[in-house]
């Protein structure tokens, strides 16, 4: 660590702390553009900036989740360490290890239930789903994905959930990323969708089993998350 690094705010459990400088910078910034909804495919939308106004509350509540269930790099069924660090909150948590993928009510690292889903998470997820026409979304699982530069998520379907009638709600915070939104076959060409801090993607109904992924994160610095992108993915799993 060099002298310049030592003057930077210390990250709390991997999250950057906002310095006074950042607060002044935020006050100087031009007013945020209001949220808007873009259709992506039948059953899928991007709610641009949908999480921007509550991002601070989400990240504050996330800290409590991370204290109880720290981020970790899970193993794929093939035995590879995932580049994205993950944890969960809610009644069920998504887990991967050499035996496969599953939802589990307990954190395998400490055998305790996953931390409760914060009210701020639940409220945003329900509002986002409603934007896409999925009223009454009641997620019981929230996967927290933390990307550092170079981390990526290869094309996959979310299909470990019991009931595909509920949509997936995916919230982007911090550094921008390129989201891949493919078809229902792995070989279908995937659209490249840039996602910024505060954007929310919802896919359900005819889009529920679309393949998706995230390209390797570019190097960067974000006032709220430092060198990271945080993704919150809400599901009805049980
Ligand atoms: C996921 O598919 O679980 C995460 C997607 C994302 O990080 O945007
Ligand atoms: Fe996914």
PDB file of C-alpha atoms and ligand atoms in Angstrom:
ATOM      1  CA  UNK A   1       0.000   0.000   0.000  1.00  0.00           C
ATOM      2  CA  UNK A   2       1.506   3.411  -0.921  1.00  0.00           C
ATOM      3  CA  UNK A   3       1.102   6.758   0.833  1.00  0.00           C
ATOM      4  CA  UNK A   4      -1.698   7.826  -1.525  1.00  0.00           C
ATOM      5  CA  UNK A   5      -3.707   4.710  -0.781  1.00  0.00           C
ATOM      6  CA  UNK A   6      -3.370   5.324   2.949  1.00  0.00           C
ATOM      7  CA  UNK A   7      -5.195   8.657   2.634  1.00  0.00           C
ATOM      8  CA  UNK A   8      -8.210   6.957   1.052  1.00  0.00           C
ATOM      9  CA  UNK A   9     -11.198   6.039   3.207  1.00  0.00           C
ATOM     10  CA  UNK A  10     -10.947   2.524   4.531  1.00  0.00           C
ATOM     11  CA  UNK A  11     -13.469   0.157   2.958  1.00  0.00           C
ATOM     12  CA  UNK A  12     -15.981  -1.376   5.364  1.00  0.00           C
ATOM     13  CA  UNK A  13     -16.342  -5.097   4.559  1.00  0.00           C
ATOM     14  CA  UNK A  14     -15.424  -4.395   0.969  1.00  0.00           C
ATOM     15  CA  UNK A  15     -17.599  -1.301   0.508  1.00  0.00           C
ATOM     16  CA  UNK A  16     -16.093   2.158   0.093  1.00  0.00           C
ATOM     17  CA  UNK A  17     -17.089   4.777   2.634  1.00  0.00           C
ATOM     18  CA  UNK A  18     -18.261   8.085   1.199  1.00  0.00           C
ATOM     19  CA  UNK A  19     -15.761  10.792   1.981  1.00  0.00           C
ATOM     20  CA  UNK A  20     -16.663  14.463   2.531  1.00  0.00           C
ATOM     21  CA  UNK A  21     -15.184  15.133  -0.931  1.00  0.00           C
ATOM     22  CA  UNK A  22     -17.640  12.676  -2.490  1.00  0.00           C
ATOM     23  CA  UNK A  23     -20.548  14.396  -0.742  1.00  0.00           C
ATOM     24  CA  UNK A  24     -19.492  17.775  -2.185  1.00  0.00           C
ATOM     25  CA  UNK A  25     -19.098  16.202  -5.619  1.00  0.00           C
ATOM     26  CA  UNK A  26     -22.606  14.744  -5.371  1.00  0.00           C
ATOM     27  CA  UNK A  27     -24.041  18.144  -4.375  1.00  0.00           C
ATOM     28  CA  UNK A  28     -22.407  19.723  -7.468  1.00  0.00           C
ATOM     29  CA  UNK A  29     -23.659  17.072  -9.879  1.00  0.00           C
ATOM     30  CA  UNK A  30     -26.433  17.965 -12.312  1.00  0.00           C
ATOM     31  CA  UNK A  31     -29.911  16.860 -11.201  1.00  0.00           C
ATOM     32  CA  UNK A  32     -30.512  13.133 -11.767  1.00  0.00           C
ATOM     33  CA  UNK A  33     -32.651  12.167 -14.753  1.00  0.00           C
ATOM     34  CA  UNK A  34     -36.025  10.767 -13.652  1.00  0.00           C
ATOM     35  CA  UNK A  35     -36.479   6.984 -13.908  1.00  0.00           C
ATOM     36  CA  UNK A  36     -37.878   5.636 -17.184  1.00  0.00           C
ATOM     37  CA  UNK A  37     -38.977   2.205 -18.392  1.00  0.00           C
ATOM     38  CA  UNK A  38     -37.577   0.664 -21.597  1.00  0.00           C
ATOM     39  CA  UNK A  39     -39.071  -2.511 -23.086  1.00  0.00           C
ATOM     40  CA  UNK A  40     -36.418  -5.192 -23.587  1.00  0.00           C
ATOM     41  CA  UNK A  41     -38.457  -8.157 -24.849  1.00  0.00           C
ATOM     42  CA  UNK A  42     -41.970  -9.501 -24.243  1.00  0.00           C
ATOM     43  CA  UNK A  43     -42.025  -9.926 -20.435  1.00  0.00           C
ATOM     44  CA  UNK A  44     -38.796  -7.960 -19.883  1.00  0.00           C
ATOM     45  CA  UNK A  45     -37.972  -4.309 -19.168  1.00  0.00           C
ATOM     46  CA  UNK A  46     -35.113  -2.119 -18.039  1.00  0.00           C
ATOM     47  CA  UNK A  47     -36.219   0.394 -15.442  1.00  0.00           C
ATOM     48  CA  UNK A  48     -33.499   2.998 -15.929  1.00  0.00           C
ATOM     49  CA  UNK A  49     -32.594   4.688 -12.663  1.00  0.00           C
ATOM     50  CA  UNK A  50     -35.391   2.868 -10.824  1.00  0.00           C
ATOM     51  CA  UNK A  51     -33.148   2.226  -7.807  1.00  0.00           C
ATOM     52  CA  UNK A  52     -31.213   5.508  -7.933  1.00  0.00           C
ATOM     53  CA  UNK A  53     -33.189   7.348  -5.253  1.00  0.00           C
ATOM     54  CA  UNK A  54     -33.049   4.455  -2.767  1.00  0.00           C
ATOM     55  CA  UNK A  55     -29.478   3.284  -3.548  1.00  0.00           C
ATOM     56  CA  UNK A  56     -28.038   4.820  -0.381  1.00  0.00           C
ATOM     57  CA  UNK A  57     -30.616   3.030   1.783  1.00  0.00           C
ATOM     58  CA  UNK A  58     -30.071  -0.260  -0.077  1.00  0.00           C
ATOM     59  CA  UNK A  59     -26.295  -0.073   0.430  1.00  0.00           C
ATOM     60  CA  UNK A  60     -26.664   0.844   4.106  1.00  0.00           C
ATOM     61  CA  UNK A  61     -28.979  -2.131   4.641  1.00  0.00           C
ATOM     62  CA  UNK A  62     -26.643  -4.351   2.604  1.00  0.00           C
ATOM     63  CA  UNK A  63     -23.893  -3.708   5.128  1.00  0.00           C
ATOM     64  CA  UNK A  64     -25.971  -5.438   7.814  1.00  0.00           C
ATOM     65  CA  UNK A  65     -26.503  -8.414   5.486  1.00  0.00           C
ATOM     66  CA  UNK A  66     -22.768  -8.667   4.768  1.00  0.00           C
ATOM     67  CA  UNK A  67     -21.918  -8.515   8.473  1.00  0.00           C
ATOM     68  CA  UNK A  68     -24.162 -11.553   9.110  1.00  0.00           C
ATOM     69  CA  UNK A  69     -23.397 -13.480   5.897  1.00  0.00           C
ATOM     70  CA  UNK A  70     -20.046 -12.378   4.450  1.00  0.00           C
ATOM     71  CA  UNK A  71     -19.389 -12.419   0.703  1.00  0.00           C
ATOM     72  CA  UNK A  72     -17.567 -15.517  -0.530  1.00  0.00           C
ATOM     73  CA  UNK A  73     -16.418 -17.030  -3.812  1.00  0.00           C
ATOM     74  CA  UNK A  74     -18.476 -20.178  -4.348  1.00  0.00           C
ATOM     75  CA  UNK A  75     -17.311 -23.168  -6.379  1.00  0.00           C
ATOM     76  CA  UNK A  76     -19.014 -24.206  -9.597  1.00  0.00           C
ATOM     77  CA  UNK A  77     -20.164 -27.831  -9.924  1.00  0.00           C
ATOM     78  CA  UNK A  78     -17.033 -28.248 -12.096  1.00  0.00           C
ATOM     79  CA  UNK A  79     -14.839 -27.157  -9.166  1.00  0.00           C
ATOM     80  CA  UNK A  80     -13.941 -23.641 -10.412  1.00  0.00           C
ATOM     81  CA  UNK A  81     -13.921 -20.631  -8.082  1.00  0.00           C
ATOM     82  CA  UNK A  82     -16.493 -18.062  -9.250  1.00  0.00           C
ATOM     83  CA  UNK A  83     -15.012 -14.623  -9.953  1.00  0.00           C
ATOM     84  CA  UNK A  84     -18.139 -12.934  -8.541  1.00  0.00           C
ATOM     85  CA  UNK A  85     -18.315 -12.864  -4.723  1.00  0.00           C
ATOM     86  CA  UNK A  86     -21.779 -13.812  -3.453  1.00  0.00           C
ATOM     87  CA  UNK A  87     -24.029 -14.015  -0.450  1.00  0.00           C
ATOM     88  CA  UNK A  88     -27.792 -14.034   0.172  1.00  0.00           C
ATOM     89  CA  UNK A  89     -30.579 -12.659   2.289  1.00  0.00           C
ATOM     90  CA  UNK A  90     -34.165 -13.810   2.640  1.00  0.00           C
ATOM     91  CA  UNK A  91     -35.679 -17.169   3.585  1.00  0.00           C
ATOM     92  CA  UNK A  92     -33.711 -18.990   0.881  1.00  0.00           C
ATOM     93  CA  UNK A  93     -30.236 -18.472  -0.502  1.00  0.00           C
ATOM     94  CA  UNK A  94     -28.737 -19.599  -3.799  1.00  0.00           C
ATOM     95  CA  UNK A  95     -25.719 -21.825  -3.267  1.00  0.00           C
ATOM     96  CA  UNK A  96     -23.251 -23.454  -5.641  1.00  0.00           C
ATOM     97  CA  UNK A  97     -20.662 -26.086  -4.771  1.00  0.00           C
ATOM     98  CA  UNK A  98     -19.204 -29.229  -6.309  1.00  0.00           C
ATOM     99  CA  UNK A  99     -22.503 -31.066  -5.733  1.00  0.00           C
ATOM    100  CA  UNK A 100     -24.421 -28.558  -7.912  1.00  0.00           C
ATOM    101  CA  UNK A 101     -26.680 -25.503  -7.551  1.00  0.00           C
ATOM    102  CA  UNK A 102     -29.479 -25.317  -5.002  1.00  0.00           C
ATOM    103  CA  UNK A 103     -31.497 -23.060  -2.735  1.00  0.00           C
ATOM    104  CA  UNK A 104     -30.774 -23.547   0.947  1.00  0.00           C
ATOM    105  CA  UNK A 105     -32.429 -22.024   4.030  1.00  0.00           C
ATOM    106  CA  UNK A 106     -29.051 -22.057   5.803  1.00  0.00           C
ATOM    107  CA  UNK A 107     -25.729 -20.446   4.972  1.00  0.00           C
ATOM    108  CA  UNK A 108     -23.388 -23.414   4.383  1.00  0.00           C
ATOM    109  CA  UNK A 109     -20.473 -21.375   5.818  1.00  0.00           C
ATOM    110  CA  UNK A 110     -22.009 -21.144   9.307  1.00  0.00           C
ATOM    111  CA  UNK A 111     -25.183 -23.321   9.235  1.00  0.00           C
ATOM    112  CA  UNK A 112     -27.293 -20.303  10.305  1.00  0.00           C
ATOM    113  CA  UNK A 113     -30.376 -18.994   8.469  1.00  0.00           C
ATOM    114  CA  UNK A 114     -29.562 -16.297   5.907  1.00  0.00           C
ATOM    115  CA  UNK A 115     -30.159 -12.748   7.214  1.00  0.00           C
ATOM    116  CA  UNK A 116     -33.687 -11.421   6.724  1.00  0.00           C
ATOM    117  CA  UNK A 117     -34.398  -9.481   3.567  1.00  0.00           C
ATOM    118  CA  UNK A 118     -34.334  -5.777   4.489  1.00  0.00           C
ATOM    119  CA  UNK A 119     -37.609  -3.925   3.982  1.00  0.00           C
ATOM    120  CA  UNK A 120     -35.877  -1.510   1.561  1.00  0.00           C
ATOM    121  CA  UNK A 121     -34.912  -4.485  -0.674  1.00  0.00           C
ATOM    122  CA  UNK A 122     -38.412  -5.956  -0.607  1.00  0.00           C
ATOM    123  CA  UNK A 123     -40.098  -2.636  -1.378  1.00  0.00           C
ATOM    124  CA  UNK A 124     -37.883  -1.895  -4.373  1.00  0.00           C
ATOM    125  CA  UNK A 125     -38.190  -5.434  -5.791  1.00  0.00           C
ATOM    126  CA  UNK A 126     -41.994  -5.331  -5.562  1.00  0.00           C
ATOM    127  CA  UNK A 127     -42.167  -1.877  -7.190  1.00  0.00           C
ATOM    128  CA  UNK A 128     -39.795  -2.939  -9.989  1.00  0.00           C
ATOM    129  CA  UNK A 129     -41.769  -6.099 -10.759  1.00  0.00           C
ATOM    130  CA  UNK A 130     -44.979  -4.027 -10.920  1.00  0.00           C
ATOM    131  CA  UNK A 131     -43.304  -1.737 -13.512  1.00  0.00           C
ATOM    132  CA  UNK A 132     -43.100  -4.801 -15.763  1.00  0.00           C
ATOM    133  CA  UNK A 133     -46.702  -5.850 -15.039  1.00  0.00           C
ATOM    134  CA  UNK A 134     -45.921  -8.480 -12.382  1.00  0.00           C
ATOM    135  CA  UNK A 135     -48.080  -7.340  -9.481  1.00  0.00           C
ATOM    136  CA  UNK A 136     -47.734  -8.870  -6.022  1.00  0.00           C
ATOM    137  CA  UNK A 137     -44.130 -10.078  -6.441  1.00  0.00           C
ATOM    138  CA  UNK A 138     -43.044 -11.425  -3.037  1.00  0.00           C
ATOM    139  CA  UNK A 139     -39.413 -12.543  -3.316  1.00  0.00           C
ATOM    140  CA  UNK A 140     -38.142 -15.045  -0.744  1.00  0.00           C
ATOM    141  CA  UNK A 141     -34.540 -14.978  -2.002  1.00  0.00           C
ATOM    142  CA  UNK A 142     -32.081 -12.202  -2.785  1.00  0.00           C
ATOM    143  CA  UNK A 143     -28.712 -13.154  -4.216  1.00  0.00           C
ATOM    144  CA  UNK A 144     -26.065 -10.493  -3.672  1.00  0.00           C
ATOM    145  CA  UNK A 145     -23.371 -10.468  -6.373  1.00  0.00           C
ATOM    146  CA  UNK A 146     -20.254  -8.336  -5.962  1.00  0.00           C
ATOM    147  CA  UNK A 147     -18.113  -7.833  -9.062  1.00  0.00           C
ATOM    148  CA  UNK A 148     -14.591  -6.474  -8.980  1.00  0.00           C
ATOM    149  CA  UNK A 149     -12.806  -5.481 -12.191  1.00  0.00           C
ATOM    150  CA  UNK A 150     -12.346  -8.602 -14.334  1.00  0.00           C
ATOM    151  CA  UNK A 151     -15.194 -10.525 -12.639  1.00  0.00           C
ATOM    152  CA  UNK A 152     -17.838 -11.892 -15.011  1.00  0.00           C
ATOM    153  CA  UNK A 153     -20.847 -14.172 -15.069  1.00  0.00           C
ATOM    154  CA  UNK A 154     -21.182 -16.511 -18.023  1.00  0.00           C
ATOM    155  CA  UNK A 155     -24.497 -17.030 -19.843  1.00  0.00           C
ATOM    156  CA  UNK A 156     -26.951 -19.035 -17.745  1.00  0.00           C
ATOM    157  CA  UNK A 157     -30.656 -19.457 -17.065  1.00  0.00           C
ATOM    158  CA  UNK A 158     -32.187 -18.948 -13.616  1.00  0.00           C
ATOM    159  CA  UNK A 159     -33.995 -22.257 -13.299  1.00  0.00           C
ATOM    160  CA  UNK A 160     -33.478 -23.536  -9.760  1.00  0.00           C
ATOM    161  CA  UNK A 161     -36.634 -21.766  -8.599  1.00  0.00           C
ATOM    162  CA  UNK A 162     -39.733 -23.856  -7.959  1.00  0.00           C
ATOM    163  CA  UNK A 163     -42.233 -21.656  -9.774  1.00  0.00           C
ATOM    164  CA  UNK A 164     -41.426 -19.775 -12.978  1.00  0.00           C
ATOM    165  CA  UNK A 165     -44.565 -17.605 -12.778  1.00  0.00           C
ATOM    166  CA  UNK A 166     -42.686 -15.027 -10.684  1.00  0.00           C
ATOM    167  CA  UNK A 167     -40.200 -12.769 -12.498  1.00  0.00           C
ATOM    168  CA  UNK A 168     -36.527 -12.123 -11.774  1.00  0.00           C
ATOM    169  CA  UNK A 169     -35.697  -8.595 -10.576  1.00  0.00           C
ATOM    170  CA  UNK A 170     -32.063  -7.566 -10.923  1.00  0.00           C
ATOM    171  CA  UNK A 171     -30.743  -4.302  -9.429  1.00  0.00           C
ATOM    172  CA  UNK A 172     -27.427  -2.725 -10.467  1.00  0.00           C
ATOM    173  CA  UNK A 173     -25.454  -0.538  -8.054  1.00  0.00           C
ATOM    174  CA  UNK A 174     -22.016   1.028  -8.341  1.00  0.00           C
ATOM    175  CA  UNK A 175     -19.744   0.517 -11.339  1.00  0.00           C
ATOM    176  CA  UNK A 176     -21.409   0.081 -14.753  1.00  0.00           C
ATOM    177  CA  UNK A 177     -21.455  -3.258 -16.539  1.00  0.00           C
ATOM    178  CA  UNK A 178     -22.540  -4.810 -19.820  1.00  0.00           C
ATOM    179  CA  UNK A 179     -25.441  -7.226 -19.311  1.00  0.00           C
ATOM    180  CA  UNK A 180     -25.944  -9.990 -21.856  1.00  0.00           C
ATOM    181  CA  UNK A 181     -29.569 -10.796 -22.586  1.00  0.00           C
ATOM    182  CA  UNK A 182     -29.911 -13.863 -24.771  1.00  0.00           C
ATOM    183  CA  UNK A 183     -32.737 -16.094 -25.910  1.00  0.00           C
ATOM    184  CA  UNK A 184     -34.178 -19.293 -24.511  1.00  0.00           C
ATOM    185  CA  UNK A 185     -31.402 -21.359 -26.142  1.00  0.00           C
ATOM    186  CA  UNK A 186     -27.770 -20.981 -25.108  1.00  0.00           C
ATOM    187  CA  UNK A 187     -26.787 -20.596 -28.759  1.00  0.00           C
ATOM    188  CA  UNK A 188     -29.179 -17.627 -29.338  1.00  0.00           C
ATOM    189  CA  UNK A 189     -27.375 -14.354 -29.967  1.00  0.00           C
ATOM    190  CA  UNK A 190     -27.275 -12.211 -26.805  1.00  0.00           C
ATOM    191  CA  UNK A 191     -27.988  -8.468 -26.838  1.00  0.00           C
ATOM    192  CA  UNK A 192     -25.427  -6.305 -25.026  1.00  0.00           C
ATOM    193  CA  UNK A 193     -27.149  -3.961 -22.625  1.00  0.00           C
ATOM    194  CA  UNK A 194     -25.130  -1.347 -20.712  1.00  0.00           C
ATOM    195  CA  UNK A 195     -26.341  -1.098 -17.105  1.00  0.00           C
ATOM    196  CA  UNK A 196     -25.537   1.827 -14.820  1.00  0.00           C
ATOM    197  CA  UNK A 197     -25.917   2.512 -11.109  1.00  0.00           C
ATOM    198  CA  UNK A 198     -29.623   2.442 -10.239  1.00  0.00           C
ATOM    199  CA  UNK A 199     -30.811   0.477 -13.281  1.00  0.00           C
ATOM    200  CA  UNK A 200     -33.201  -2.431 -12.681  1.00  0.00           C
ATOM    201  CA  UNK A 201     -33.853  -5.257 -15.156  1.00  0.00           C
ATOM    202  CA  UNK A 202     -37.006  -7.358 -14.789  1.00  0.00           C
ATOM    203  CA  UNK A 203     -37.667 -10.512 -16.814  1.00  0.00           C
ATOM    204  CA  UNK A 204     -40.596 -12.876 -16.399  1.00  0.00           C
ATOM    205  CA  UNK A 205     -43.490 -14.511 -18.231  1.00  0.00           C
ATOM    206  CA  UNK A 206     -42.320 -15.392 -21.755  1.00  0.00           C
ATOM    207  CA  UNK A 207     -38.828 -14.020 -20.911  1.00  0.00           C
ATOM    208  CA  UNK A 208     -38.435 -15.889 -17.610  1.00  0.00           C
ATOM    209  CA  UNK A 209     -35.996 -18.510 -18.914  1.00  0.00           C
ATOM    210  CA  UNK A 210     -33.921 -16.226 -21.140  1.00  0.00           C
ATOM    211  CA  UNK A 211     -30.175 -16.789 -20.913  1.00  0.00           C
ATOM    212  CA  UNK A 212     -28.270 -13.883 -19.376  1.00  0.00           C
ATOM    213  CA  UNK A 213     -24.811 -12.996 -18.102  1.00  0.00           C
ATOM    214  CA  UNK A 214     -22.408 -10.145 -17.419  1.00  0.00           C
ATOM    215  CA  UNK A 215     -19.228  -9.250 -19.348  1.00  0.00           C
ATOM    216  CA  UNK A 216     -15.980  -8.819 -17.418  1.00  0.00           C
ATOM    217  CA  UNK A 217     -16.258  -5.660 -15.291  1.00  0.00           C
ATOM    218  CA  UNK A 218     -14.076  -2.735 -16.375  1.00  0.00           C
ATOM    219  CA  UNK A 219     -11.745  -0.990 -13.929  1.00  0.00           C
ATOM    220  CA  UNK A 220     -13.345   2.046 -12.297  1.00  0.00           C
ATOM    221  CA  UNK A 221     -14.247   3.881  -9.131  1.00  0.00           C
ATOM    222  CA  UNK A 222     -17.761   4.672  -7.889  1.00  0.00           C
ATOM    223  CA  UNK A 223     -18.587   7.142  -5.125  1.00  0.00           C
ATOM    224  CA  UNK A 224     -20.836   4.649  -3.300  1.00  0.00           C
ATOM    225  CA  UNK A 225     -19.211   1.256  -3.962  1.00  0.00           C
ATOM    226  CA  UNK A 226     -15.560   1.982  -4.749  1.00  0.00           C
ATOM    227  CA  UNK A 227     -14.054  -0.536  -7.183  1.00  0.00           C
ATOM    228  CA  UNK A 228     -17.152  -2.721  -7.281  1.00  0.00           C
ATOM    229  CA  UNK A 229     -20.442  -3.381  -8.945  1.00  0.00           C
ATOM    230  CA  UNK A 230     -23.140  -4.758  -6.649  1.00  0.00           C
ATOM    231  CA  UNK A 231     -26.054  -6.663  -8.114  1.00  0.00           C
ATOM    232  CA  UNK A 232     -29.109  -7.692  -6.109  1.00  0.00           C
ATOM    233  CA  UNK A 233     -31.133 -10.430  -7.796  1.00  0.00           C
ATOM    234  CA  UNK A 234     -34.580 -11.116  -6.351  1.00  0.00           C
ATOM    235  CA  UNK A 235     -36.411 -14.384  -6.924  1.00  0.00           C
ATOM    236  CA  UNK A 236     -39.379 -16.351  -5.714  1.00  0.00           C
ATOM    237  CA  UNK A 237     -37.460 -19.562  -5.126  1.00  0.00           C
ATOM    238  CA  UNK A 238     -39.529 -21.746  -2.786  1.00  0.00           C
TER     239      UNK A 238
HETATM  240  C1  LIG B   1     -27.364 -12.947 -12.034  1.00  0.00           C
HETATM  241  O1  LIG B   1     -27.722 -13.411 -13.107  1.00  0.00           O
HETATM  242  O2  LIG B   1     -27.495 -13.560 -10.964  1.00  0.00           O
HETATM  243  C2  LIG B   1     -26.717 -11.582 -11.931  1.00  0.00           C
HETATM  244  C3  LIG B   1     -26.919 -10.673 -13.079  1.00  0.00           C
HETATM  245  C4  LIG B   1     -26.197  -9.354 -12.876  1.00  0.00           C
HETATM  246  O3  LIG B   1     -25.205  -9.283 -12.136  1.00  0.00           O
HETATM  247  O4  LIG B   1     -26.616  -8.352 -13.489  1.00  0.00           O
HETATM  248 FE1  LIG B   2     -29.013 -15.156 -13.245  1.00  0.00          FE
END
